[in-house]
Short mmCIF file of C-alpha atoms in Angstrom, two decimals:
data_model
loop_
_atom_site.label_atom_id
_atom_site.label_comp_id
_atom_site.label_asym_id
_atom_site.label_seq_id
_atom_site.Cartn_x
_atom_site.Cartn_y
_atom_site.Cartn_z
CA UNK A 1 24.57 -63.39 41.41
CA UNK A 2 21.36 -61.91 39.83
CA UNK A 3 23.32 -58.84 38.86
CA UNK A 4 23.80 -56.46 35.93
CA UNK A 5 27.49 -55.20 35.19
CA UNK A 6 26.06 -51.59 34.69
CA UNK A 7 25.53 -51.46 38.61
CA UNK A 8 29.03 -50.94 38.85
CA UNK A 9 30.77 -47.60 38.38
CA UNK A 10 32.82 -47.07 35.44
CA UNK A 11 34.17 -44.18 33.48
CA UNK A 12 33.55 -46.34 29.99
CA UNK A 13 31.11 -49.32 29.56
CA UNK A 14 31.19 -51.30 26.90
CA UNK A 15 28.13 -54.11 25.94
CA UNK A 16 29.76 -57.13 24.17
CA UNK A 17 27.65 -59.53 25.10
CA UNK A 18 24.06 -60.70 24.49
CA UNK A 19 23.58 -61.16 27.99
CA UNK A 20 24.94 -57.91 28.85
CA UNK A 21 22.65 -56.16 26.36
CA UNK A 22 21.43 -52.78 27.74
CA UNK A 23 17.50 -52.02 28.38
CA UNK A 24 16.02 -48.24 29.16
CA UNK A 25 16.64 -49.02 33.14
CA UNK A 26 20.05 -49.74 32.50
CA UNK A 27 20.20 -46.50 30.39
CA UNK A 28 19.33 -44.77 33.29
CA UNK A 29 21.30 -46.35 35.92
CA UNK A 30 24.60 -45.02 33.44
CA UNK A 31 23.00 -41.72 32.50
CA UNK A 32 26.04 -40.45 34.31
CA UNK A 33 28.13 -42.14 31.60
CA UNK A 34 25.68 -41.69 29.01
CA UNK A 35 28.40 -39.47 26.37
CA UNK A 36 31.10 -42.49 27.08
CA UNK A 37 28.52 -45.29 26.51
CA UNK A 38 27.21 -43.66 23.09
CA UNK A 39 30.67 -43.75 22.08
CA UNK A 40 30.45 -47.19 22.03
CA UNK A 41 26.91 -47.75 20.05
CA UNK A 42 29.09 -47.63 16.62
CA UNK A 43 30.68 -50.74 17.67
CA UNK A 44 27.32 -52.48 19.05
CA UNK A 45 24.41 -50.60 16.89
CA UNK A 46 21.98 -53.69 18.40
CA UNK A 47 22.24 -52.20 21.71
CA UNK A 48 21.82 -48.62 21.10
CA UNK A 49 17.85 -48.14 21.64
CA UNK A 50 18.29 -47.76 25.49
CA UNK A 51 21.75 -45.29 25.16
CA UNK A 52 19.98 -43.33 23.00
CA UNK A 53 16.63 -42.93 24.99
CA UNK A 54 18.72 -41.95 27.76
CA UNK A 55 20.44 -39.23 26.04
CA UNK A 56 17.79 -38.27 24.44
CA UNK A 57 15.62 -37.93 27.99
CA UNK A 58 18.96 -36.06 29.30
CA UNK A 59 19.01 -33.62 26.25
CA UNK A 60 15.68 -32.73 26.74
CA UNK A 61 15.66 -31.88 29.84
CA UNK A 62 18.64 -29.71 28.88
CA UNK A 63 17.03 -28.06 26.21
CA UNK A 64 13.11 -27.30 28.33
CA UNK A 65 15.73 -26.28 30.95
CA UNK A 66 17.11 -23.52 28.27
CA UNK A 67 13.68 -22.75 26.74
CA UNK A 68 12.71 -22.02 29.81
CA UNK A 69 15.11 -19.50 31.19
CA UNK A 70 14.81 -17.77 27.63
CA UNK A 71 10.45 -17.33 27.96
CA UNK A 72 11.34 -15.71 31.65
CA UNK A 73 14.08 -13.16 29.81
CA UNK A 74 11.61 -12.87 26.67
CA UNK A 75 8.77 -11.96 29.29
CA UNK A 76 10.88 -9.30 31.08
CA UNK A 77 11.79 -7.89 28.03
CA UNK A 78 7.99 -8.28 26.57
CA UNK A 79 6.45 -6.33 29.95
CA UNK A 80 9.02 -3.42 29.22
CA UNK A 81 7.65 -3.01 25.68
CA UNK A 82 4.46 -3.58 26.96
CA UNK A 83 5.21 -0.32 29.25
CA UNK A 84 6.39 1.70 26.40
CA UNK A 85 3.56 0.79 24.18
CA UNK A 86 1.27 1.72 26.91
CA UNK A 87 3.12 5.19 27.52
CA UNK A 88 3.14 5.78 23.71
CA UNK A 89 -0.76 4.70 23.29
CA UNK A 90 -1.55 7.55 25.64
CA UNK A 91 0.38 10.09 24.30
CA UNK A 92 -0.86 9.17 20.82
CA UNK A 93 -4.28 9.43 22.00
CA UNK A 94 -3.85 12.73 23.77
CA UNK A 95 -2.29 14.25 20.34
CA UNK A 96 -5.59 12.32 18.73
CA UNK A 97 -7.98 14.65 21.00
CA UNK A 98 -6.16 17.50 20.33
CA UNK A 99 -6.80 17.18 16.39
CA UNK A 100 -10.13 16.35 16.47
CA UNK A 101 -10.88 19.53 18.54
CA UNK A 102 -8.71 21.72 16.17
CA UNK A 103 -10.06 20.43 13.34
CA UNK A 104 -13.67 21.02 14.54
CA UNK A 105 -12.50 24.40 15.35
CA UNK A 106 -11.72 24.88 12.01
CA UNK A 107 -15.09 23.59 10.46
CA UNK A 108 -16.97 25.24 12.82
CA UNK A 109 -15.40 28.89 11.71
CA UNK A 110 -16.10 27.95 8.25
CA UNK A 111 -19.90 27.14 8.77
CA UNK A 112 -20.20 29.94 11.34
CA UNK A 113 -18.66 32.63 8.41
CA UNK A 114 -20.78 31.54 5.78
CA UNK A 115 -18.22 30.04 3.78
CA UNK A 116 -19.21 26.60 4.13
CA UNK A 117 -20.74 26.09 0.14
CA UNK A 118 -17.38 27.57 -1.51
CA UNK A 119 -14.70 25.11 1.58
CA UNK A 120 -17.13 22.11 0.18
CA UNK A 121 -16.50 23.53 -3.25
CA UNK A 122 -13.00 23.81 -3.25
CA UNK A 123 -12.00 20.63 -1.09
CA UNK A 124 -14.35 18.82 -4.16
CA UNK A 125 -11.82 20.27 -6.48
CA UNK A 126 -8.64 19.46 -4.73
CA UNK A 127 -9.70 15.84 -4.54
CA UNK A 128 -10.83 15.81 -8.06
CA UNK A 129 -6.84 16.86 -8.75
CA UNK A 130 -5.39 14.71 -7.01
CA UNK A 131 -7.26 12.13 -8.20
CA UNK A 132 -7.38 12.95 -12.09
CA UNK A 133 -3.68 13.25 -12.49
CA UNK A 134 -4.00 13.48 -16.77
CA UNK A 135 -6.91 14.75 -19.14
CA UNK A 136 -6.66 13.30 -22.55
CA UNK A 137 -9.72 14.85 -24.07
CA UNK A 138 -11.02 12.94 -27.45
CA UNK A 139 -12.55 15.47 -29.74
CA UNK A 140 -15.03 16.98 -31.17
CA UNK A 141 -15.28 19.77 -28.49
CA UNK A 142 -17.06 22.27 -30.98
CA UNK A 143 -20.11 21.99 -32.89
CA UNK A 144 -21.62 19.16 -30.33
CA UNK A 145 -23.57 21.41 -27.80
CA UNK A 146 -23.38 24.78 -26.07
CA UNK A 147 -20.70 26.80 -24.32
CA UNK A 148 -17.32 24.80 -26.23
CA UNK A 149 -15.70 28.11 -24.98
CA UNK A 150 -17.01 27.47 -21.10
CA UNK A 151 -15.80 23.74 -21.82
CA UNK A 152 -12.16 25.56 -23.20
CA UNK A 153 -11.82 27.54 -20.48
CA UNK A 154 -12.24 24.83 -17.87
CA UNK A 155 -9.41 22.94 -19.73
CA UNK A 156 -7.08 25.56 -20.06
CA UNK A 157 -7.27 25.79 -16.33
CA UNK A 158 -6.57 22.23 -15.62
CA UNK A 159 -3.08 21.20 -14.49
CA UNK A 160 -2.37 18.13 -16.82
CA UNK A 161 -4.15 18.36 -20.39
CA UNK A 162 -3.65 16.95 -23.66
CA UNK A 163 -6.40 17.04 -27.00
CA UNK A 164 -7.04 15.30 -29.35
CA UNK A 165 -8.72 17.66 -31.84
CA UNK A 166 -11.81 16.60 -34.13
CA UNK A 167 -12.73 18.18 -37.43
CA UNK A 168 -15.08 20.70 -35.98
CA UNK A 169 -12.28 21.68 -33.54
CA UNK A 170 -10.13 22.34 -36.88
CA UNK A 171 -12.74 24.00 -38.16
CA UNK A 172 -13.13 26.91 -35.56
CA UNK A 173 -9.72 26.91 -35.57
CA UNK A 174 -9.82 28.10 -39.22
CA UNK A 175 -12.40 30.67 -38.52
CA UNK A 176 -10.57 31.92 -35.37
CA UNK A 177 -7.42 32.07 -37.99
CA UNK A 178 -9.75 34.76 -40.33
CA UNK A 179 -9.71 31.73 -43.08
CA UNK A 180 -13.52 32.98 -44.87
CA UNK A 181 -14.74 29.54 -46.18
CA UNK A 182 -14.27 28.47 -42.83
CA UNK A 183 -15.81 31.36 -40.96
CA UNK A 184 -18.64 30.70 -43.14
CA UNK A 185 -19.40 27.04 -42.83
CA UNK A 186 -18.84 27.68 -38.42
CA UNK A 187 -21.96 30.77 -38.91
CA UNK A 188 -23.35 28.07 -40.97
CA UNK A 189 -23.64 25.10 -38.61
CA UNK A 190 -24.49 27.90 -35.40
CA UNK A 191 -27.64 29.08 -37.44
CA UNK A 192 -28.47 25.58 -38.81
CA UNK A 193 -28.37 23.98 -34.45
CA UNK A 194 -29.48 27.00 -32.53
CA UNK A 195 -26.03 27.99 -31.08
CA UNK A 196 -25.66 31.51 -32.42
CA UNK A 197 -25.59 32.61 -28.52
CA UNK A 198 -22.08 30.78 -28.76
CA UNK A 199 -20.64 34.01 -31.32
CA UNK A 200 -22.40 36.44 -29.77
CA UNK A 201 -22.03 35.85 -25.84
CA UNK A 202 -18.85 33.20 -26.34
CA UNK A 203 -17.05 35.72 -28.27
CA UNK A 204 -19.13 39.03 -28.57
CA UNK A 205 -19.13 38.58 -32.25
CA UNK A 206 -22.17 40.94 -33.52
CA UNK A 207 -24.27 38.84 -35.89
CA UNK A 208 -26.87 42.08 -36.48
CA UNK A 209 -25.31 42.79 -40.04
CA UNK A 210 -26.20 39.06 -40.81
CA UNK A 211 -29.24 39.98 -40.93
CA UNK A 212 -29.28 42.92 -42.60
CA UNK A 213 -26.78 42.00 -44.90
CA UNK A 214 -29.84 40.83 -47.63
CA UNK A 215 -32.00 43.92 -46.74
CA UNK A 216 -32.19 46.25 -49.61
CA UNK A 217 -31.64 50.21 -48.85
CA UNK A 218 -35.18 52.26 -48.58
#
């Protein structure tokens, strides 16, 4: 009298009655039973809040049970790694020491040589390469200052170079050709600007007979 039918030990329950209707403490009195019983909650889908917390609770426990043997292999396997990294963090740092004293080796030979201006010089350059991969130069190189031929030969000795030649550029190309009209009109503009140093030091072209050219005989 006074008691529940899932006291009593069963290999399959089955709730068919409103009176027999499971609650969470019955749950866990058949949690031994729990897979048969939730066979059953098709059947009955009323009564299935208290198999279902039941098996839930069991799963759980199942699963934290799971988790937790995998964090204790994760953290074996994480302090091995953690020994490695260690081991390789030294060695890295000893390799670390060792360049920074050959490299100040190095710098301090160049400074105690002399040779620190032209090192500075040349590292400028190598960066400037590397970092200028192409030269598209946009004309006019002649006719718009002095030393075109400095500005040439600078060009010439660039790795990567393409121009895009102005009318002036034609022009001294003309003149550098032997054409006369345009030998005359490159004089021309040289007098007219100042740059005459740019035929006679540019390209040792004497210039004297220019000016004696008009000069009558005595």
């Amino acid at each position: 009298e006074g008691k529940r039918p899932w006291e009593v030990k069963a290999d399959i329950a089955l709730p068919c009655a409103t009176q027999n209707e499971l609650n969470e403490e019955d749950g866990q009195q058949r949690k031994g039973h729990a897979d048969c019983l939730h066979k059953q909650v098709h059947c009955c889908p009323e009564k299935a809040y208290a198999l279902e917390k039941a098996e839930e609770k069991r799963r759980i426990a199942q699963w934290r049970e799971g988790a937790a043997d995998i964090r204790n292999q994760e953290d074996e396997k994480n302090h091995g790694m953690d020994t490695v990294f260690a081991m390789g963090v030294g060695a890295q740092k000893a390799d670390i020491d060792d360049k920074n004293s050959y490299y100040n080796s190095i710098v301090s030979t160049i400074i105690r040589i002399g040779r620190a201006e032209e090192f500075i010089i040349a590292l400028s350059e190598l960066i400037q390469r590397l970092t200028v991969d192409h030269l598209h130069i946009v004309g006019d190189i002649y006719d718009r200052g002095p030393g075109p031929h400095v500005i040439m030969d600078k060009l010439i000795a660039h790795h990567s170079v393409d121009i895009q030649w102005g009318n002036h550029d034609v022009l001294w190309m003309g003149a550098a050709a032997g054409q006369r009209g345009c030998i005359a009109n490159v004089i021309r503009i040289c007098a007219r600007y100042g740059n005459l140093d740019i035929l006679e030091e540019g390209y040792g072209i004497n210039l004297l007979p220019l000016a004696t050219c008009g000069t009558a005989p005595r």
